CSV table of C-alpha atoms in Angstrom, one decimal:
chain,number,residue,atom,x,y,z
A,1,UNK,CA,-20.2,16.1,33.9
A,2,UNK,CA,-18.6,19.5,34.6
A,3,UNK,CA,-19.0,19.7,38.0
A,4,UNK,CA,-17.0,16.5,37.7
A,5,UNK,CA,-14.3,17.7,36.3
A,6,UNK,CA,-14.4,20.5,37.6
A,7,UNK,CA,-14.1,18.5,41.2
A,8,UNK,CA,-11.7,16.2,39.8
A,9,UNK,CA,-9.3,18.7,38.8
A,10,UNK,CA,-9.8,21.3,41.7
A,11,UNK,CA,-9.0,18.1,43.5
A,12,UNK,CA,-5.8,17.1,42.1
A,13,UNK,CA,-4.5,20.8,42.3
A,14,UNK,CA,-4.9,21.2,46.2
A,15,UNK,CA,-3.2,17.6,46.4
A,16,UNK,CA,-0.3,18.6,43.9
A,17,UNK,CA,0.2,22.4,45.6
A,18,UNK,CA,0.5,20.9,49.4
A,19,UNK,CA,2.6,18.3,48.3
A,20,UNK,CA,6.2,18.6,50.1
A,21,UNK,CA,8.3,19.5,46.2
A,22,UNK,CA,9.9,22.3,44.7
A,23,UNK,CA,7.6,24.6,43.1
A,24,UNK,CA,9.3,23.4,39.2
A,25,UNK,CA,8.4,19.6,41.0
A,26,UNK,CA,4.4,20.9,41.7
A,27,UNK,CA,4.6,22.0,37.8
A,28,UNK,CA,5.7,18.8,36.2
A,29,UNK,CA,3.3,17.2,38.6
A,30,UNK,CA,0.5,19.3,37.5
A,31,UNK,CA,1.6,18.8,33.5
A,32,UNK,CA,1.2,15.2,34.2
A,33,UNK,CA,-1.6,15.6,35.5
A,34,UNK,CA,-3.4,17.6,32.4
A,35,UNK,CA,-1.2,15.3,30.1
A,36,UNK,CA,-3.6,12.6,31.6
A,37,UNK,CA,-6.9,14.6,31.4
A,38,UNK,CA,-6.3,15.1,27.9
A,39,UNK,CA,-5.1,12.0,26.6
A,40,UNK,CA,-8.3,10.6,27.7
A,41,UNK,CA,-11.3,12.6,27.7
A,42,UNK,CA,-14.0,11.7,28.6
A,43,UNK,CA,-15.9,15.0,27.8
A,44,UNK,CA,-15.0,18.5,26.6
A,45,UNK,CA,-14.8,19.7,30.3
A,46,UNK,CA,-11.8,17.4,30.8
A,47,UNK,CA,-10.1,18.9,27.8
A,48,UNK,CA,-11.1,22.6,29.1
A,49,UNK,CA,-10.0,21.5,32.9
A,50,UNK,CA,-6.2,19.9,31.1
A,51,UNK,CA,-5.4,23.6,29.8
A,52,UNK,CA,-6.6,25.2,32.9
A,53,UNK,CA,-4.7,23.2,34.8
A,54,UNK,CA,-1.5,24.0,31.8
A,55,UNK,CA,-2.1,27.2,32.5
A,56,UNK,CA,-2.0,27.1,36.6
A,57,UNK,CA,1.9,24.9,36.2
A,58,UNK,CA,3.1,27.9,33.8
A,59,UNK,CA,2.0,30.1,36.5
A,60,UNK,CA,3.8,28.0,38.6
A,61,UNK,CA,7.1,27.6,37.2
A,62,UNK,CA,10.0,29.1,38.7
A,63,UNK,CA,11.5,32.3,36.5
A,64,UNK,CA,14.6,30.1,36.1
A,65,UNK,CA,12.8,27.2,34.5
A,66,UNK,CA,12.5,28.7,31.2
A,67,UNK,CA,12.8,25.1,29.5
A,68,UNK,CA,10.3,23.5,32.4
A,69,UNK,CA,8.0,26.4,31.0
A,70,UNK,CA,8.7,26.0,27.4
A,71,UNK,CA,7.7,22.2,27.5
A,72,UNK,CA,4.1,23.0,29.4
A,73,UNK,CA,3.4,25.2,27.1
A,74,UNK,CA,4.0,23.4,23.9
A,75,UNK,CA,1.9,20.4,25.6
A,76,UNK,CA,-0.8,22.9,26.4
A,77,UNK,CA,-1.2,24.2,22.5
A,78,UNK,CA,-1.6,20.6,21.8
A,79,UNK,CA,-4.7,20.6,24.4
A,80,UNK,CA,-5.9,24.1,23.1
A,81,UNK,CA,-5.6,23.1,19.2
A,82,UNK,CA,-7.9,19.7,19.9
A,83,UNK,CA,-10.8,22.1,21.4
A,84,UNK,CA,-14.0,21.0,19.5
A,85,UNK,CA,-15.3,24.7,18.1
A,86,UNK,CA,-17.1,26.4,15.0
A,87,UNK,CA,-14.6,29.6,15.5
A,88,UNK,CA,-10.6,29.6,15.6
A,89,UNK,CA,-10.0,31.1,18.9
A,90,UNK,CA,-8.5,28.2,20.4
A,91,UNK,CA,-6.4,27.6,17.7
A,92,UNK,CA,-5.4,31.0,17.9
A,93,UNK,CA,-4.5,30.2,21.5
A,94,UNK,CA,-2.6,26.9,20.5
A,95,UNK,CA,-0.7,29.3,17.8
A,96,UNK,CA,0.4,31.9,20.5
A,97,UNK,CA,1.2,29.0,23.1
A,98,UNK,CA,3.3,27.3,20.7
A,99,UNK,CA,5.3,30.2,19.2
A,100,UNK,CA,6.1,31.1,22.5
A,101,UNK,CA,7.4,27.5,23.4
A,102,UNK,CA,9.7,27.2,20.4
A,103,UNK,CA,11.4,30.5,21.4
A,104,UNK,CA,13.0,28.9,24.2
A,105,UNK,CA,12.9,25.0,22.3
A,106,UNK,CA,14.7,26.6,20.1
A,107,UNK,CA,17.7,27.5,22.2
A,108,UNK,CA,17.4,24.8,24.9
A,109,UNK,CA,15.5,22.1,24.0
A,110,UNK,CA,16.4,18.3,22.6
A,111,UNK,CA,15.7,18.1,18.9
A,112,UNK,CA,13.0,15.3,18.6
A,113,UNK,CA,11.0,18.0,21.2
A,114,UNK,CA,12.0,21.0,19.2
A,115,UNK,CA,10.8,18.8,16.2
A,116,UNK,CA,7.4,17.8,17.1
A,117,UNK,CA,6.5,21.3,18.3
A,118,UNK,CA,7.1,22.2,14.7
A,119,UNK,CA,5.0,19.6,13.8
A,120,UNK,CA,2.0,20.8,16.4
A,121,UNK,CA,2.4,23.8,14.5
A,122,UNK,CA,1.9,23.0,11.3
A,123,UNK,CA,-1.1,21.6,12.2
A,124,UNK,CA,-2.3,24.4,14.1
A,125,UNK,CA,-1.5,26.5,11.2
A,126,UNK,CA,-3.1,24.1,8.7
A,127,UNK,CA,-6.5,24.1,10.9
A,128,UNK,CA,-6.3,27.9,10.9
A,129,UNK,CA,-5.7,28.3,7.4
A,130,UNK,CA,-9.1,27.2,6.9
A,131,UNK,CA,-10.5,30.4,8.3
A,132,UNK,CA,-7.8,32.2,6.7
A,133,UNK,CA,-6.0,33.0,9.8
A,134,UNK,CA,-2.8,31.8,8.2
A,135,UNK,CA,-1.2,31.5,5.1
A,136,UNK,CA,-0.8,27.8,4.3
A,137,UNK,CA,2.4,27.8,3.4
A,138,UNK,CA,3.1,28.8,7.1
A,139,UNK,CA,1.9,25.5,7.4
A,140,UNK,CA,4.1,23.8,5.0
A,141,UNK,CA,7.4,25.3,6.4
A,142,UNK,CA,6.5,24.3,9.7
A,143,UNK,CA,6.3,20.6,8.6
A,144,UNK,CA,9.5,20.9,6.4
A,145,UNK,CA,11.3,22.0,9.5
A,146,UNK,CA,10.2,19.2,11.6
A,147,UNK,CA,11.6,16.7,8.5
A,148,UNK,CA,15.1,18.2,9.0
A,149,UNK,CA,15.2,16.2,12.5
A,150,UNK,CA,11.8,13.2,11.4
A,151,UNK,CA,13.8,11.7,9.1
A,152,UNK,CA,13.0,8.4,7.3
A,153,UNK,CA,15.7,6.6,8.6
A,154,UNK,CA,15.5,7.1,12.7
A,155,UNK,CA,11.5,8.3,13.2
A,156,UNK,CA,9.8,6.5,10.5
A,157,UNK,CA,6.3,7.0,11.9
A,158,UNK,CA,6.8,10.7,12.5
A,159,UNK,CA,8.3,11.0,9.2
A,160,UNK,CA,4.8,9.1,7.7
A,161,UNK,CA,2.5,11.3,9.1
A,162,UNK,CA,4.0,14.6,8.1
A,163,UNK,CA,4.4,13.4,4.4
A,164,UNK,CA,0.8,13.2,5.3
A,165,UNK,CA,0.6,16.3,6.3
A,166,UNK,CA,2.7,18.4,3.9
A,167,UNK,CA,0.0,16.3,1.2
A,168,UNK,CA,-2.8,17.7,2.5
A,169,UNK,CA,-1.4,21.1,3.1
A,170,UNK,CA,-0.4,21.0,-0.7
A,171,UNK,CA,-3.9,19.9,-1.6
A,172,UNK,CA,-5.7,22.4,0.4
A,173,UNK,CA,-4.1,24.8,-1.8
A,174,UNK,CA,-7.0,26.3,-4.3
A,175,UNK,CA,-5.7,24.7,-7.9
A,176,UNK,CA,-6.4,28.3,-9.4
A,177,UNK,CA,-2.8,29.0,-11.3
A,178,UNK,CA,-0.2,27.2,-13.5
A,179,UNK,CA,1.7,25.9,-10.1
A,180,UNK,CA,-1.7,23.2,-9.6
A,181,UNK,CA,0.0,21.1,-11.2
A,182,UNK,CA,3.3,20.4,-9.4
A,183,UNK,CA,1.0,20.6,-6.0
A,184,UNK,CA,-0.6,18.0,-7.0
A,185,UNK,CA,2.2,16.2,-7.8
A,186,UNK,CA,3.9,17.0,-5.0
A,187,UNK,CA,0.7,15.9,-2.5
A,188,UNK,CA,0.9,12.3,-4.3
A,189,UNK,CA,4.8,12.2,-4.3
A,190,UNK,CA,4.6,13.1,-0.2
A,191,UNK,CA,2.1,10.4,0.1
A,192,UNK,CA,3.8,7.8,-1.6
A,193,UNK,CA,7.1,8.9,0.6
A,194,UNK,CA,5.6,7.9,3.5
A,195,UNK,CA,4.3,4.7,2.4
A,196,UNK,CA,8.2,3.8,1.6
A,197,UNK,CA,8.9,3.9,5.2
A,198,UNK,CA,5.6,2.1,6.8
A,199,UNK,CA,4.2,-1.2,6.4
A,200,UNK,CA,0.9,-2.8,7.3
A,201,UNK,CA,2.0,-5.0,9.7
A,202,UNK,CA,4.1,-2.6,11.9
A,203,UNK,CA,2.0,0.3,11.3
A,204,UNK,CA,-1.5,-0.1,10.2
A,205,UNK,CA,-3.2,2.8,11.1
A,206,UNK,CA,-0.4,4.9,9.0
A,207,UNK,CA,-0.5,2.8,6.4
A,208,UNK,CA,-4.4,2.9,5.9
A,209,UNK,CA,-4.5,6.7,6.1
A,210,UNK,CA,-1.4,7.0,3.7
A,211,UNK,CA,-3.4,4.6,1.3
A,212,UNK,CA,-6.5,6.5,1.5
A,213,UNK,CA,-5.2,10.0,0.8
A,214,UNK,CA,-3.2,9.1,-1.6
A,215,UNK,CA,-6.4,7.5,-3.5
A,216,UNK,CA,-7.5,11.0,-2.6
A,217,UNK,CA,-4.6,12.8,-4.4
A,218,UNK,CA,-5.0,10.6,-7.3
A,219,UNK,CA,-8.0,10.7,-7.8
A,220,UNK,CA,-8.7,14.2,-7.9
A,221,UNK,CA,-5.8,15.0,-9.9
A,222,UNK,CA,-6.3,17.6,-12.7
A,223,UNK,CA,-4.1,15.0,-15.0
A,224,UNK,CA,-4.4,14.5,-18.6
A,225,UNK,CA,-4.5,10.8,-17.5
A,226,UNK,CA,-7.4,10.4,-15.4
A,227,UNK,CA,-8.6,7.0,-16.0
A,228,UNK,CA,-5.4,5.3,-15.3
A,229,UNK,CA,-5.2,7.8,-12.0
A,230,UNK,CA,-8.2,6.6,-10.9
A,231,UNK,CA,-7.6,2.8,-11.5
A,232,UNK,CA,-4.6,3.4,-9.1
A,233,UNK,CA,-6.5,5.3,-6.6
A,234,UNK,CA,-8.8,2.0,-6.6
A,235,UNK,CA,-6.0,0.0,-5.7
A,236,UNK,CA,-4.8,2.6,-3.1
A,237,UNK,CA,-8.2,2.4,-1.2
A,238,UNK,CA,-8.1,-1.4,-1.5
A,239,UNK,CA,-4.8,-1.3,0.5
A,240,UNK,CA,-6.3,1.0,3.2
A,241,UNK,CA,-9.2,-1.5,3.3
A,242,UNK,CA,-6.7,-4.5,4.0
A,243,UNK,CA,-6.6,-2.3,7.8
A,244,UNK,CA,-10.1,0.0,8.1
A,245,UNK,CA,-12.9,-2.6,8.3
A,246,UNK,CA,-16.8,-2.2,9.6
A,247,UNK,CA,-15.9,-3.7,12.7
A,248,UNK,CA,-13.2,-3.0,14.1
A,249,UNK,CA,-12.7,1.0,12.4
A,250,UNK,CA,-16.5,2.1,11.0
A,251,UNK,CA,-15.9,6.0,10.8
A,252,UNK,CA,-12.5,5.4,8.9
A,253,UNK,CA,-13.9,2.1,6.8
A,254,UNK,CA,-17.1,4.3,5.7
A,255,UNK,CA,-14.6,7.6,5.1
A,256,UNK,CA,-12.8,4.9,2.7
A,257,UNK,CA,-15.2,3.6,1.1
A,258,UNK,CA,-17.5,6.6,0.4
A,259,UNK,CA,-14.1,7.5,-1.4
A,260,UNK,CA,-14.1,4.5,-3.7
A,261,UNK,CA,-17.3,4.8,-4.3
A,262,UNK,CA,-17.1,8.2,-6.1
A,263,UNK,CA,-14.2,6.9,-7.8
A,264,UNK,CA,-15.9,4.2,-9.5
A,265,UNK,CA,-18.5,6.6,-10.4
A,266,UNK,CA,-16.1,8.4,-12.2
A,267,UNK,CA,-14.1,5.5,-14.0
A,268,UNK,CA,-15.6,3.8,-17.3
A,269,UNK,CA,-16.1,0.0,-17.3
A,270,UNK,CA,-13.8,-0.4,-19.7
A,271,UNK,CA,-10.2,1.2,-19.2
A,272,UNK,CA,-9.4,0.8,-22.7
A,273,UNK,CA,-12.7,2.7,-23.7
A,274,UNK,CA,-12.7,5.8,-21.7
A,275,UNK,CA,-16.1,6.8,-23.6
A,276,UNK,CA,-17.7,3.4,-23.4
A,277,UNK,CA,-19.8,3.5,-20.5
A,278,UNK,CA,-20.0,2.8,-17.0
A,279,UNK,CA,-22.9,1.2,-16.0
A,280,UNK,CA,-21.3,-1.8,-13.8
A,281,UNK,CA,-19.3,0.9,-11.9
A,282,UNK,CA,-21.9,2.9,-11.4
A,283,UNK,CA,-23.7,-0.1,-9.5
A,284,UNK,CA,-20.8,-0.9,-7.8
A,285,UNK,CA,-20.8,3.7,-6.9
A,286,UNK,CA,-24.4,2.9,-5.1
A,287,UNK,CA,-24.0,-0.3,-3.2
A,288,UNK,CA,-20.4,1.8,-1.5
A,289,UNK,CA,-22.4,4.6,-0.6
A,290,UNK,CA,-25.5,2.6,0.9
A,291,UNK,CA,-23.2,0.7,2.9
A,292,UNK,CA,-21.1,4.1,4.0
A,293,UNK,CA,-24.6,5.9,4.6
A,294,UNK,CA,-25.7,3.0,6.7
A,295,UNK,CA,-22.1,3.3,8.8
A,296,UNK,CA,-22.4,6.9,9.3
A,297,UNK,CA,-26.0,6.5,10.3
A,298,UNK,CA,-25.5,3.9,13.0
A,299,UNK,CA,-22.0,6.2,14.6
A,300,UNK,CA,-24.5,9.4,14.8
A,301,UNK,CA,-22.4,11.1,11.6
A,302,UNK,CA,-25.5,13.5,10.6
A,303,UNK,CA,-23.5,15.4,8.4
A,304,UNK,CA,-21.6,12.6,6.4
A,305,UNK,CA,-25.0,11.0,6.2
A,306,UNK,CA,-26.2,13.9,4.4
A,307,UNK,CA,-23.7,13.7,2.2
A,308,UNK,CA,-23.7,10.9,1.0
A,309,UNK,CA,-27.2,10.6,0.4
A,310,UNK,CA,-27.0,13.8,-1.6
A,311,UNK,CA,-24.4,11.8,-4.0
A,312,UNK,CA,-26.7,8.7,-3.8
A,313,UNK,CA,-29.6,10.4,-5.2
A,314,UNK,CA,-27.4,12.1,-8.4
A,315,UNK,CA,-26.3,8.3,-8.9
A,316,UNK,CA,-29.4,6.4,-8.7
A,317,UNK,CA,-31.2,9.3,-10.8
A,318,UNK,CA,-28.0,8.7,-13.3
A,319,UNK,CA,-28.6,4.9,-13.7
A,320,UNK,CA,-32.0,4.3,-12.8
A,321,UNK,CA,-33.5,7.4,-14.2
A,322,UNK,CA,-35.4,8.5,-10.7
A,323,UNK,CA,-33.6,7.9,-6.7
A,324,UNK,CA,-34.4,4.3,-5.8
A,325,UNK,CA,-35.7,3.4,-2.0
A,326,UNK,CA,-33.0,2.2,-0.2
A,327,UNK,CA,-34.8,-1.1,0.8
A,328,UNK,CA,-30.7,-3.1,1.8
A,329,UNK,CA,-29.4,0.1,3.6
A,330,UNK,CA,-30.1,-1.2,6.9
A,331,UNK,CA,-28.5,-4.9,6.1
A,332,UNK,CA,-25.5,-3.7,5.7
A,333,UNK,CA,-22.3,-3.6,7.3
């Protein structure tokens, strides 16, 4: 599969560098080229082969085609940032590649371009603040920035997914000081920001994941209302389940409903009677998960398998008294 690739791109560049074009022509050609490789991969080699061939139209670029040069690069951090690793070198590549692009963007470039490179960044940030690389609130101004231009009114979609965004950023945020409280408040408000500006019909996919996090958000809210938080949460995961089904989106339908299922674990029967019991939801808990554990199974998720299982056992030990067999996981779907 490498040597494909490999052959494949070697191939492209010879065509591409003997080409009768300018050499700032050979570089677009050589962008579109990677832009193509990465967009579909069909193995990490193509992803590696895109940013070496990013890397050979930078090389390329005339001196005097700063903006030419900007552009390749941000498109090349995107690349770099998607590398599938355990360690944060390549995002520390996609950091350096972008902050070099948005020195020139900055100065020459179009504002929807300088935007989503601000918006590439925040993500790269948020990813590396998870090996503390990078403060998250690095993160946050990034997005912020890119709002000033992915307004609600004239890029709805962009303006969705980093409401999205700025949420998570705000929830990745330990909830250690007296400020917890008005991140979480401000993850759900983001969330529900964006769900004023999409709809399911128009824009399923950003509707689903705006519905599930913010079931997320609520439901994990340090609130002095809980139970009601988590009887909207239900509702929000209902709505994302109008779009992620078994069928036609497994990995996002089992994410979703692994999430409702530890919400009704956590949510009496009764919402009137916080302290009365939960037995029915508890059953309701078990049948999510053995559904979600049978999805993640089948896709070759090992780890989400895992997972879930671990939280299957605690609540078949909680309302059965031992972990049952799980004689329906397999009928499922």
């Amino acid at each position: 599969m490498a040597d494909r690739s490999q052959e494949e791109a070697t191939a492209a560049r010879e065509a591409v560098l003997t080409a009768t074009a300018s050499e700032a022509e050979k570089a677009e050609m050589l962008m579109e080229i990677a832009m193509g490789m990465q967009q579909k991969p069909k193995s990490l080699d193509d992803l590696m082969e895109a940013i070496t061939l990013y890397q050979d139209a930078v090389e390329l670029c005339p001196s005097t085609d700063s903006l030419l040069s900007a552009r390749i690069m941000a498109r090349m951090a995107t690349a770099q940032m998607s590398v599938p690793a355990d360690t944060p070198e390549h995002l520390d590549a996609a950091r350096n590649s972008m902050h070099a692009a948005l020195e020139v963007l900055r100065l020459e470039g179009k504002p929807e371009e300088i935007a989503e490179a601000e918006m590439n960044l925040g993500l790269i940030l948020q990813n590396l603040a998870a090996y503390n690389r990078a403060p998250i609130t690095d993160s946050i101004s990034a997005y912020q920035r890119s709002l000033r231009t992915f307004n609600a009114a004239k890029h709805p979609a962009e303006f969705a997914i980093l409401q999205n965004n700025l949420a998570t950023a705000f929830m990745s945020i330990p909830f250690t000081d007296e400020r917890s409280k008005m991140r979480e408040a401000l993850a759900v408000q983001a969330f529900e920001e964006g769900l004023k500006v999409v709809n399911i019909v128009d824009n399923p996919s950003e509707y689903a994941m705006l519905q599930n996090n913010l079931g997320n958000a609520l439901q994990y809210a340090s609130s002095s209302h809980r139970v009601e938080n988590g009887f909207r949460a239900l509702e929000a995961y209902e709505e994302a389940l109008r779009v992620r089904t078994s069928t036609d989106t497994p990995a996002e339908y089992a994410n979703t409903i692994s999430n409702k299922a530890n919400c009704h674990s956590n949510l009496p029967d009764d919402p009137a009677d916080p302290d009365g019991g939960n037995p029915e939801n508890l059953q309701q808990a078990i049948r999510l998960y053995r559904e979600a554990r049978s999805i993640f199974s089948k896709i070759g998720d090992i780890q989400k398998v895992e997972a879930v299982s671990g939280a299957l056992t605690e609540l078949e030990t909680e309302a059965f008294g031992s972990a049952q067999p799980l004689r329906d996981v397999n009928t499922l779907n």
